[in-house]
CSV table of C-alpha atoms in Angstrom, one decimal:
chain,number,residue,atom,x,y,z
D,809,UNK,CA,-121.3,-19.5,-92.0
D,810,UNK,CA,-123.0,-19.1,-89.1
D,811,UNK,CA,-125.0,-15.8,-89.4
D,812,UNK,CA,-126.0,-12.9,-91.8
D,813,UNK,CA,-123.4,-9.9,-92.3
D,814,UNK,CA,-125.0,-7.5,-89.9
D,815,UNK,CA,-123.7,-3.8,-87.9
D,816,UNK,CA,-125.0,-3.1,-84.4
D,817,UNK,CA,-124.7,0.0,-82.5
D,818,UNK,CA,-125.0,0.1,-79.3
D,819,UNK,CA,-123.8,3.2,-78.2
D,820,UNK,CA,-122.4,6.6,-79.5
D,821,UNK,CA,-120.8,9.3,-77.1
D,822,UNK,CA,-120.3,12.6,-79.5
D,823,UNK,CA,-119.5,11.0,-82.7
D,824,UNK,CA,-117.9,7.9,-81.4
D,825,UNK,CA,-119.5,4.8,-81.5
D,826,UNK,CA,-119.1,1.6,-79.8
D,827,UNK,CA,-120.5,-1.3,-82.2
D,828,UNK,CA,-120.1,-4.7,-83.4
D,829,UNK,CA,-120.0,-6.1,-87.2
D,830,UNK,CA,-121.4,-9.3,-87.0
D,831,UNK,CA,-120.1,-12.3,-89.9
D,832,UNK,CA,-120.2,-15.4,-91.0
D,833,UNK,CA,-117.3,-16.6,-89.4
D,834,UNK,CA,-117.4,-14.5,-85.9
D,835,UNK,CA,-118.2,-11.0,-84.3
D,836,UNK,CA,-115.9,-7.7,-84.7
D,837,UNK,CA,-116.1,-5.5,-81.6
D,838,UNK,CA,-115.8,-1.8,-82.9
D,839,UNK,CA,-113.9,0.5,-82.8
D,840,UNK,CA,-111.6,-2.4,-83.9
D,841,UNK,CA,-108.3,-2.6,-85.2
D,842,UNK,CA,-107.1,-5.0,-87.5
D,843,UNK,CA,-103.9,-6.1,-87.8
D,844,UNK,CA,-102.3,-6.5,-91.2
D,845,UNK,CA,-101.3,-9.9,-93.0
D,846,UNK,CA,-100.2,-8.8,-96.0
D,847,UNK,CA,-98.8,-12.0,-97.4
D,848,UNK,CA,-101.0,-14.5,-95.1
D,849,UNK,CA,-98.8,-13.6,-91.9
D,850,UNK,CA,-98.6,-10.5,-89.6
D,851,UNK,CA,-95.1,-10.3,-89.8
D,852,UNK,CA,-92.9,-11.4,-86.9
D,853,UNK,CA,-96.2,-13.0,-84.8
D,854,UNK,CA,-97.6,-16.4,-84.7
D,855,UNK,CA,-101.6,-16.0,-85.3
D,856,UNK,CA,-102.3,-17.1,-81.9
D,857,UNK,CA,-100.6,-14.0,-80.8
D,858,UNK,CA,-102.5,-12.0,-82.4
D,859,UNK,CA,-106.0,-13.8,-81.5
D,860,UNK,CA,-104.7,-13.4,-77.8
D,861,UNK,CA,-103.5,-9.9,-78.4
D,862,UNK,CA,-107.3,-9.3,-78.8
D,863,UNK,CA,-107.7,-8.9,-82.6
D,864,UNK,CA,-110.9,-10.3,-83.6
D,865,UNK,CA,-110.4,-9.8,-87.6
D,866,UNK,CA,-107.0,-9.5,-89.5
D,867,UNK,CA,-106.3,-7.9,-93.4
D,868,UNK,CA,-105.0,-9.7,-96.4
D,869,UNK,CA,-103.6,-8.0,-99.7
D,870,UNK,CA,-105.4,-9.2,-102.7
D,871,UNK,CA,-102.1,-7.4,-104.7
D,872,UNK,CA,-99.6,-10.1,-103.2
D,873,UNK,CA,-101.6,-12.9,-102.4
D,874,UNK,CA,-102.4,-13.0,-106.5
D,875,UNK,CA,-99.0,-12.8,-106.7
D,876,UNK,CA,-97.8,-15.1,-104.2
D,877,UNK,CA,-99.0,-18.5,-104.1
D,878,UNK,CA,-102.2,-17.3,-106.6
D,879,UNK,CA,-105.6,-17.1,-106.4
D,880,UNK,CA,-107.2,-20.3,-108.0
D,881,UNK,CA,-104.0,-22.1,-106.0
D,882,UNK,CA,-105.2,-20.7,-102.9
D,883,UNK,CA,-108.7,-21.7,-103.5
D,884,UNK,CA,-107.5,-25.7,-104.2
D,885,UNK,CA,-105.8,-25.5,-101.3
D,886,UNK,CA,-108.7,-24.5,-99.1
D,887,UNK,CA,-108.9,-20.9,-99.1
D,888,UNK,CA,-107.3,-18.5,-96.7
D,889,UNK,CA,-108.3,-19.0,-93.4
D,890,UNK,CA,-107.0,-23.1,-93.8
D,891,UNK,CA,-104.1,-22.1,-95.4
D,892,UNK,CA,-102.8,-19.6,-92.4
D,893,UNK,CA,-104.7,-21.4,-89.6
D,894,UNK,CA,-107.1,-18.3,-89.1
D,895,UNK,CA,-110.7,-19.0,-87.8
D,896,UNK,CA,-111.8,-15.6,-87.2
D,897,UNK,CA,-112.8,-12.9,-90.4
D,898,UNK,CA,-110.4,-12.1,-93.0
D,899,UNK,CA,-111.1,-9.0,-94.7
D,900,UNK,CA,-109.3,-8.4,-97.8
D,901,UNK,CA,-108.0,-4.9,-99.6
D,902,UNK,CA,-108.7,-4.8,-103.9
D,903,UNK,CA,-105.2,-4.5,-104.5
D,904,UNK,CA,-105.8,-1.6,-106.3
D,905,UNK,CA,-103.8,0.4,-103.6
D,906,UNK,CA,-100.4,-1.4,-104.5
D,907,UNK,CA,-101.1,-1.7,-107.7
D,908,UNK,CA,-100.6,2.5,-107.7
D,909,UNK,CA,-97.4,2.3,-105.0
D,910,UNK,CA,-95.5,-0.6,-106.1
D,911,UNK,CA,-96.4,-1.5,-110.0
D,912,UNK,CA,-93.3,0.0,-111.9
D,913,UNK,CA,-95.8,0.5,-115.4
D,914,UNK,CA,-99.5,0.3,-114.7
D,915,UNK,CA,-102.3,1.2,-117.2
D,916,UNK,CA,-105.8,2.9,-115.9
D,917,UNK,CA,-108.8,1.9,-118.5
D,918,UNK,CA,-112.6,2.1,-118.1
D,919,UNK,CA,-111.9,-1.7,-118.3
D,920,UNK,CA,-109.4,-2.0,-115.0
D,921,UNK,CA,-106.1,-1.9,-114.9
D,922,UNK,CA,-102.7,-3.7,-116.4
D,923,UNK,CA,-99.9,-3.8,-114.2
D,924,UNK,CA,-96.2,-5.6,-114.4
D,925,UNK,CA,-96.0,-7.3,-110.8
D,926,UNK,CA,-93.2,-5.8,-108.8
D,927,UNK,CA,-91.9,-9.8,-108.2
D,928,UNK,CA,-90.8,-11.1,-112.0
D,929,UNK,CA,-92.2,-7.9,-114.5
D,930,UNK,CA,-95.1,-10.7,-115.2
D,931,UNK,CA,-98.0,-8.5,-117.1
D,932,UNK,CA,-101.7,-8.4,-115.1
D,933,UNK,CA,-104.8,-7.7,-115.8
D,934,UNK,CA,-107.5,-6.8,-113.0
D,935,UNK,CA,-110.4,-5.7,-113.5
D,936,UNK,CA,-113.5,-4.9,-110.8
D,937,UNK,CA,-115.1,-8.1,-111.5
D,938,UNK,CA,-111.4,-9.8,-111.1
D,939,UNK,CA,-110.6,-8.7,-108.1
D,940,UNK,CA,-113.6,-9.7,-106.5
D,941,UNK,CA,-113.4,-12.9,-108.0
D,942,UNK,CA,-109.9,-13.1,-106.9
D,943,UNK,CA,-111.5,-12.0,-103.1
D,944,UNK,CA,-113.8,-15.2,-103.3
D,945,UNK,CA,-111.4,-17.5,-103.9
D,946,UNK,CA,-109.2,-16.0,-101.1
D,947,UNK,CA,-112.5,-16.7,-99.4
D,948,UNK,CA,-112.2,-13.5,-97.4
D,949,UNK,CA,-115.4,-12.2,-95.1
D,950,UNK,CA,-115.0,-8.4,-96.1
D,951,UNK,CA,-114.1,-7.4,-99.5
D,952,UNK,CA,-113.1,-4.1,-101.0
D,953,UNK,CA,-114.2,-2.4,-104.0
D,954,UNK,CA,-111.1,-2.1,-106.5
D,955,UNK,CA,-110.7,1.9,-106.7
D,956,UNK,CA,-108.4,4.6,-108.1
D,957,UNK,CA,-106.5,5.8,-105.1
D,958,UNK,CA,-104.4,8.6,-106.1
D,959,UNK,CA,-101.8,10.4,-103.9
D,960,UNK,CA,-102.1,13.9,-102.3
D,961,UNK,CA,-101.3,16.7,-103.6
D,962,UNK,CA,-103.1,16.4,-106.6
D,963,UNK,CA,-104.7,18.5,-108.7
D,964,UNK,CA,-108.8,18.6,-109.0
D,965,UNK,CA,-108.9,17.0,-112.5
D,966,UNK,CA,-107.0,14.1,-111.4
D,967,UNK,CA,-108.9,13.5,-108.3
D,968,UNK,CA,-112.2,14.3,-110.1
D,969,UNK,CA,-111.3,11.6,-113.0
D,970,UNK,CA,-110.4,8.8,-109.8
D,971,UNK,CA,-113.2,9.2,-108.0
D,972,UNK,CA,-116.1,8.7,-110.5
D,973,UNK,CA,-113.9,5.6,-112.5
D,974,UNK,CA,-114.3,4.1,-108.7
D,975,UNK,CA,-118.2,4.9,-108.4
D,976,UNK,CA,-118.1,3.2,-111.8
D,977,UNK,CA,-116.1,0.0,-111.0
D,978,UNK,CA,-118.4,0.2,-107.4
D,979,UNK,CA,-121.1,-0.9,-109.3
D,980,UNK,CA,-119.5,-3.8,-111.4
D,981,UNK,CA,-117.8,-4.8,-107.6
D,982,UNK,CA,-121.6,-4.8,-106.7
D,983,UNK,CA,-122.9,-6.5,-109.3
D,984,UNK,CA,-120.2,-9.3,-109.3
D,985,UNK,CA,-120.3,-9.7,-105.3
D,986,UNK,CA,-124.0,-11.0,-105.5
D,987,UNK,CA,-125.7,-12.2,-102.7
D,988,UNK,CA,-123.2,-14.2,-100.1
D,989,UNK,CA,-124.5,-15.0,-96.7
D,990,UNK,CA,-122.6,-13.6,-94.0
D,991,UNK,CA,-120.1,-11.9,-96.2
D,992,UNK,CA,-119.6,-7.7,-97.1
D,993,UNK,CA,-118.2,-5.8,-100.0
D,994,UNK,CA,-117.7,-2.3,-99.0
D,995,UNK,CA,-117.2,0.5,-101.2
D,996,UNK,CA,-114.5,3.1,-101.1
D,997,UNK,CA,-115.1,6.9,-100.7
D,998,UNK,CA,-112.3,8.8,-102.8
D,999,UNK,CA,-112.1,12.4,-103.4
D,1000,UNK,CA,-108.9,13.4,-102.1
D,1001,UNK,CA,-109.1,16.7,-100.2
D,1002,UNK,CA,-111.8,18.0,-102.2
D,1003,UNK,CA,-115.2,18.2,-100.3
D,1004,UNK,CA,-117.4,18.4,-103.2
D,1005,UNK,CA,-115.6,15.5,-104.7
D,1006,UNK,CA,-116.1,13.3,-100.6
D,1007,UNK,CA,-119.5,14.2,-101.1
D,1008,UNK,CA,-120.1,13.5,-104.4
D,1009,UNK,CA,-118.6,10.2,-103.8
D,1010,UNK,CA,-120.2,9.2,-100.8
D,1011,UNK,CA,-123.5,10.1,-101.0
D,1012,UNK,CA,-123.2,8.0,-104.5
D,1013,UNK,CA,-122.2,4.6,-102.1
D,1014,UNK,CA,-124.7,4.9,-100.1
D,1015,UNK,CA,-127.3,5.0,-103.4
D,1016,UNK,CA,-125.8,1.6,-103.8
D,1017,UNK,CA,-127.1,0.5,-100.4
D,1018,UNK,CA,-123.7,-1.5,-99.7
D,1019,UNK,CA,-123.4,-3.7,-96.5
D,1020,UNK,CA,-120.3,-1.1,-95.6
D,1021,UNK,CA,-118.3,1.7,-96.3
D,1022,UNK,CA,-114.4,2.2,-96.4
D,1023,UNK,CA,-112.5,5.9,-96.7
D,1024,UNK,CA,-109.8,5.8,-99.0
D,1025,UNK,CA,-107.4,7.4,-100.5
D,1026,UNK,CA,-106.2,9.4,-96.9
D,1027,UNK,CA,-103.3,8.7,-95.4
D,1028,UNK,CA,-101.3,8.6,-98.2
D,1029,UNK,CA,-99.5,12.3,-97.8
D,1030,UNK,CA,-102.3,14.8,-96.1
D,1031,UNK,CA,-101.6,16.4,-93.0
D,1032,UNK,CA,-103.5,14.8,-90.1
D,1033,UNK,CA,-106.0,18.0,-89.7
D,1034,UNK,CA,-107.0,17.4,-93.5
D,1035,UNK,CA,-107.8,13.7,-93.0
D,1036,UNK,CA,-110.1,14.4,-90.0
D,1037,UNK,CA,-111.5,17.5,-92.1
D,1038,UNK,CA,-112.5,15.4,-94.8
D,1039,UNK,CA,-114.1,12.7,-92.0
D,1040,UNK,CA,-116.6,15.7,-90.9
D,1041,UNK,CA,-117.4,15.4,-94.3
D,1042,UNK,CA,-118.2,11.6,-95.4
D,1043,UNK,CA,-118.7,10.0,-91.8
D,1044,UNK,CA,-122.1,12.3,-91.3
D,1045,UNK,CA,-123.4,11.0,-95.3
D,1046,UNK,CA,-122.8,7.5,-94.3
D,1047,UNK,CA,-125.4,5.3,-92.7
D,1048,UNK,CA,-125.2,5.4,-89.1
D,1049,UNK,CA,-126.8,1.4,-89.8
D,1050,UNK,CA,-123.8,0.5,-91.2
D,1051,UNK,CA,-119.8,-0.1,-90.1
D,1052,UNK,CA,-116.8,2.9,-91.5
D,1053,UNK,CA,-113.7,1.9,-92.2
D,1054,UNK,CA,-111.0,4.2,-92.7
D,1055,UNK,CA,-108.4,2.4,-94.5
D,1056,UNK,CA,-104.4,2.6,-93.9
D,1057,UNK,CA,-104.5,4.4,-90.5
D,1058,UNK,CA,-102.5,4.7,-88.8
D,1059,UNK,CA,-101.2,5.7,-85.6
D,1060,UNK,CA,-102.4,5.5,-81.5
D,1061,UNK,CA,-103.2,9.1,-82.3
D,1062,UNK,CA,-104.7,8.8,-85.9
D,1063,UNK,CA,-106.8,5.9,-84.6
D,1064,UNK,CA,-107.7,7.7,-81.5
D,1065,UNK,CA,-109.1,11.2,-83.1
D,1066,UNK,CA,-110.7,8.8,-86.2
D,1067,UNK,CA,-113.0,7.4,-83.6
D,1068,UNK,CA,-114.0,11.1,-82.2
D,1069,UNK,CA,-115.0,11.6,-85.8
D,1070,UNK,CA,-117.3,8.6,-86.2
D,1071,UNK,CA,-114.7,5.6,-87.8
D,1072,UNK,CA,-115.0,1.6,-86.6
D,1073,UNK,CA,-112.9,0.4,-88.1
D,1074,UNK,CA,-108.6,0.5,-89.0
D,1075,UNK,CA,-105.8,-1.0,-90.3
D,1076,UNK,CA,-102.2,-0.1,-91.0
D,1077,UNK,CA,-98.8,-2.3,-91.1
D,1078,UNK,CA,-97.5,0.4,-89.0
D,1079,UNK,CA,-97.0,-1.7,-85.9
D,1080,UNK,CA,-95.0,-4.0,-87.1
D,1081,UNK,CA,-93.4,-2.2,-89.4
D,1082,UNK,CA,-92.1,0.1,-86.5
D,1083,UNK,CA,-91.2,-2.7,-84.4
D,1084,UNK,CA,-89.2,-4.3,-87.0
D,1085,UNK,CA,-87.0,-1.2,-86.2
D,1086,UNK,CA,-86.9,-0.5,-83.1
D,1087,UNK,CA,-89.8,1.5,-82.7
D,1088,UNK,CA,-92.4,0.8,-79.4
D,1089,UNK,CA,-95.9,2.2,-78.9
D,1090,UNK,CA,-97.0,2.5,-75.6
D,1091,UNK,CA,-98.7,4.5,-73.1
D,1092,UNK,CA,-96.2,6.8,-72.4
D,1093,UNK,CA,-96.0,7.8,-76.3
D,1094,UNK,CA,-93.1,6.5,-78.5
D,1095,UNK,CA,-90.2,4.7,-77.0
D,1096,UNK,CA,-86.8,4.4,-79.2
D,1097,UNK,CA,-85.2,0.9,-77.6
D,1098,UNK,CA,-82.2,1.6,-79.9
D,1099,UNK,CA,-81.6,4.5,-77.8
D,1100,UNK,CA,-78.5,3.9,-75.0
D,1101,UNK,CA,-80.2,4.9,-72.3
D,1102,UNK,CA,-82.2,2.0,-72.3
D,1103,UNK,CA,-79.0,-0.3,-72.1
D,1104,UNK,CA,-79.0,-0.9,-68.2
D,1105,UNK,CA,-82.8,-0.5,-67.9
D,1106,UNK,CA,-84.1,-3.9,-65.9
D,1107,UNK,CA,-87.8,-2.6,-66.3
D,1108,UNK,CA,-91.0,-3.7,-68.6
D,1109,UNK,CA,-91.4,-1.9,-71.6
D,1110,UNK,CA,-95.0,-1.1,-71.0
D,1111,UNK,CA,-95.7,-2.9,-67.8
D,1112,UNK,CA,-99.9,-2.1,-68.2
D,1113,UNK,CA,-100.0,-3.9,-71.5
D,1114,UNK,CA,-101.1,-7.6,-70.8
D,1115,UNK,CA,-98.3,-9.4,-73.3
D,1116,UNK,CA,-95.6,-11.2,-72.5
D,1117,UNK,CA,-93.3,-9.0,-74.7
D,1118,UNK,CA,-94.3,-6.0,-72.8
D,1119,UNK,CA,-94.5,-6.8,-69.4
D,1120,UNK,CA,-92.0,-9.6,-68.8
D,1121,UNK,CA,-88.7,-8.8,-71.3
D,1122,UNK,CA,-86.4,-5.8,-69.6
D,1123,UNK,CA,-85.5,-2.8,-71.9
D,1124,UNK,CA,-82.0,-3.6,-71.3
D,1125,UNK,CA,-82.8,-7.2,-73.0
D,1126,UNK,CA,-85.1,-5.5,-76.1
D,1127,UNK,CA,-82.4,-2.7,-76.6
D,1128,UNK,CA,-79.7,-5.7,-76.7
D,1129,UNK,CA,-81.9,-7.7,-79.0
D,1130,UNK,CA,-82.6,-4.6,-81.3
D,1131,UNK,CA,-78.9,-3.3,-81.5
D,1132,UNK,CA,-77.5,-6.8,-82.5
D,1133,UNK,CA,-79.8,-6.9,-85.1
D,1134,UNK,CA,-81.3,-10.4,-83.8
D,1135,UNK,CA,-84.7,-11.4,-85.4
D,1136,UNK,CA,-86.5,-11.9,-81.6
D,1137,UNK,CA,-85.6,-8.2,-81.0
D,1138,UNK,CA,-88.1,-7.6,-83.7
D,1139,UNK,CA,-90.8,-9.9,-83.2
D,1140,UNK,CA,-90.9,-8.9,-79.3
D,1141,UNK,CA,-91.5,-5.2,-80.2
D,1142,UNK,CA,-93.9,-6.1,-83.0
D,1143,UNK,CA,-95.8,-8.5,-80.7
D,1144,UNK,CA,-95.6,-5.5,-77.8
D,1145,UNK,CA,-96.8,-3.1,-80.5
D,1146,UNK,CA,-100.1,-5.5,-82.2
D,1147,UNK,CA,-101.2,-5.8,-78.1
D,1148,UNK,CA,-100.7,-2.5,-77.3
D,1149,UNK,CA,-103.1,-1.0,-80.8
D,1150,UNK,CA,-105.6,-3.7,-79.1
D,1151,UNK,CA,-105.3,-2.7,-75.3
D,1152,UNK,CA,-105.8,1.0,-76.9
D,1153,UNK,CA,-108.7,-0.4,-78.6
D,1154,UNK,CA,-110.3,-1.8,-75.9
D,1155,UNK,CA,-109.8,1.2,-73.9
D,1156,UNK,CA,-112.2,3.4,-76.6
D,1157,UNK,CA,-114.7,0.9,-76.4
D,1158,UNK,CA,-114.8,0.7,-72.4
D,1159,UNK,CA,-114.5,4.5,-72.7
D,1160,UNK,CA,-117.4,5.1,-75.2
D,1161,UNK,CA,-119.4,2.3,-73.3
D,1162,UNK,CA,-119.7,4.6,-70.4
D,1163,UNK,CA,-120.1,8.1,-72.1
D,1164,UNK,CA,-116.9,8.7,-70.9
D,1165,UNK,CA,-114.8,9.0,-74.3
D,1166,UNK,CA,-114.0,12.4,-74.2
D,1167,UNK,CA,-111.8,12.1,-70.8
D,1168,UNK,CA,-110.3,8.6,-71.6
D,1169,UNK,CA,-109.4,10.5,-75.1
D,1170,UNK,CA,-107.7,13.4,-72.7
D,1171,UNK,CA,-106.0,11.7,-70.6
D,1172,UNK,CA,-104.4,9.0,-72.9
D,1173,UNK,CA,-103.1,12.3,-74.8
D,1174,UNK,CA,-101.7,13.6,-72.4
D,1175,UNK,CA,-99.7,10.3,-71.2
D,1176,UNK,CA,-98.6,10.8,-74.8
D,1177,UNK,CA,-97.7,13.9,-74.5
D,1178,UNK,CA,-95.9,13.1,-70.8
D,1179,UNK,CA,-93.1,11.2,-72.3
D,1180,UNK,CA,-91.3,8.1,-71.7
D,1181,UNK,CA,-90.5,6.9,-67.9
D,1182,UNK,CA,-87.3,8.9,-66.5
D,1183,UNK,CA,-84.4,7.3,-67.6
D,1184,UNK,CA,-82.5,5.2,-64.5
């Protein structure tokens, strides 16, 4: 470790801000997006693709990596970052997230939780001080809070009950974290769409005077207007001092309206995921290369986006590859998609560099908007 775990802000246009989180292992330019390696791997991408692509950090799942090879395993065989070939920071989710969307039977206590892994039905335990423990032996930079992250709609009583167990369990996370040079734990606003509850919640992490702060609990069934509703809420509670990270989001456009509400930080398997099937993100919105009017189509996919997958392949080739069902069809659009989050990325930070977010936040909706290139 090479310095202290540190936030700098060096400019704000409206409520965006352009930043960098500064750790142990390297510097994060903000607004950053982070792409997601759930099981030590962004799926479909060698890490050097990703570095390139212009990622400074990546996410790993506590929830599967316990699973799959095992905490104290990972720790004997160097931690993480050896065990991938990663040399920038890792920041790592509780696990308390899957534990709600994938366990089949799952017990909430003041204690933690108990959960059957979705893998072989094999009974867990994890509780706040666990999953940090489990974080340390990961040897991730960033570590979450474990939280109750329920889904939306739900009723007050529920999202009440959530919110305070994770205050609770914020403190333990706290407690058991310590003192590590150059690392974070950040805790979790929860609430669901409740304002009193956001508040509440927030204003109860900051009183903890913790080295970050993440969102939860959004994206997970809200309509986009009630996320950014409830970021008018927390974002103006939370330290301007300190990095925001709103977790799970999401798409160009979630990312893109997050940042006019005052968020650093993202990340969401969504790129991948969509170019797994056939799905492109680029600066002309959306682009379907299943679709058969790409079939004879000798141009780039996204000639302005500086990868290989999306300036040098034909559509013709990517519709080929994705309608065949052949593996390269998928890591080409996945790779295309990770570089084109970063080259968005980039663009907010040029834009709110120069006090000129609001325009570059215009016009980049309204290539959106625009459409796809004419079909040949």
């Amino acid at each position: 470790m090479t310095q202290n775990f540190g936030f700098t802000l060096h400019n704000s246009d409206g409520k965006a801000r352009r930043g960098t989180v500064h750790t142990g292992r390297g510097d994060i330019q903000t607004p950053a997006f982070m792409p997601v390696g759930t099981v030590g791997t962004v799926k479909g991408l060698y890490l050097n693709q990703v570095k390139d692509a212009g990622a400074d950090i990546i996410l790993g799942n506590t929830y599967h990596l316990m699973l799959r090879p095992g905490a104290e395993r990972m720790d004997r065989l160097g931690g993480l970052h050896k065990f991938i070939g990663w040399d920038g920071p890792i920041l790592t989710d509780s696990g308390g997230f899957q534990v709600m969307s994938l366990s089949a039977l799952r017990k909430m206590s003041e204690e933690g939780v108990t959960f059957k892994s979705h893998v072989d039905g094999k009974l867990f335990e994890m509780s706040p001080e666990r999953s940090i423990e489990i974080q340390g032996l990961l040897g991730s930079d960033i570590q979450m809070q474990l939280d109750e992250c329920v889904a939306l709609p739900a009723d007050h009583d529920t999202m009440k009950s959530a919110m305070e167990l994770s205050l609770r369990w914020a403190e333990r996370c706290k407690v058991a974290f310590g003192d590590q040079p150059g690392k974070a734990m950040f805790g979790i606003v929860q609430g669901g769409d409740n304002v009193k509850l956001r508040e509440q919640s927030a204003q109860a992490l900051v009183d903890l005077d913790l080295k970050g702060y993440s969102i939860g609990g959004l994206a997970v069934g809200e309509p986009q207007d009630v996320m950014l509703s409830m970021l008018d809420v927390v974002c103006p509670i939370l330290p301007s001092t300190k990095p925001r990270y709103l977790m799970g989001v999401g798409t160009p456009q979630d990312l893109l309206r997050s940042v006019a509400h005052g968020v650093d930080m993202f990340d969401c398997v969504m790129p991948t995921r969509s170019g797994r099937h056939g799905l492109a993100f680029t600066t002309r919105g959306r682009v379907n290369l299943k679709n058969a009017r790409h079939a004879e189509d000798n141009r780039p996919l996204d000639e302005g986006v500086n990868c290989t997958a999306s300036n040098t392949y034909s559509r013709a080739y990517l519709h080929h590859l994705i309608r065949s069902n052949e593996m390269l069809g998928m890591m080409l659009l996945s790779w295309h998609n990770i570089a084109y989050y970063q080259y968005l990325m980039a663009g907010i930070r040029d834009a709110i560099s120069t006090n000129n977010f609001a325009q570059f936040a215009e016009e980049t909706e309204a290539c959106w908007a625009a459409g796809d290139i004419d079909a040949l």
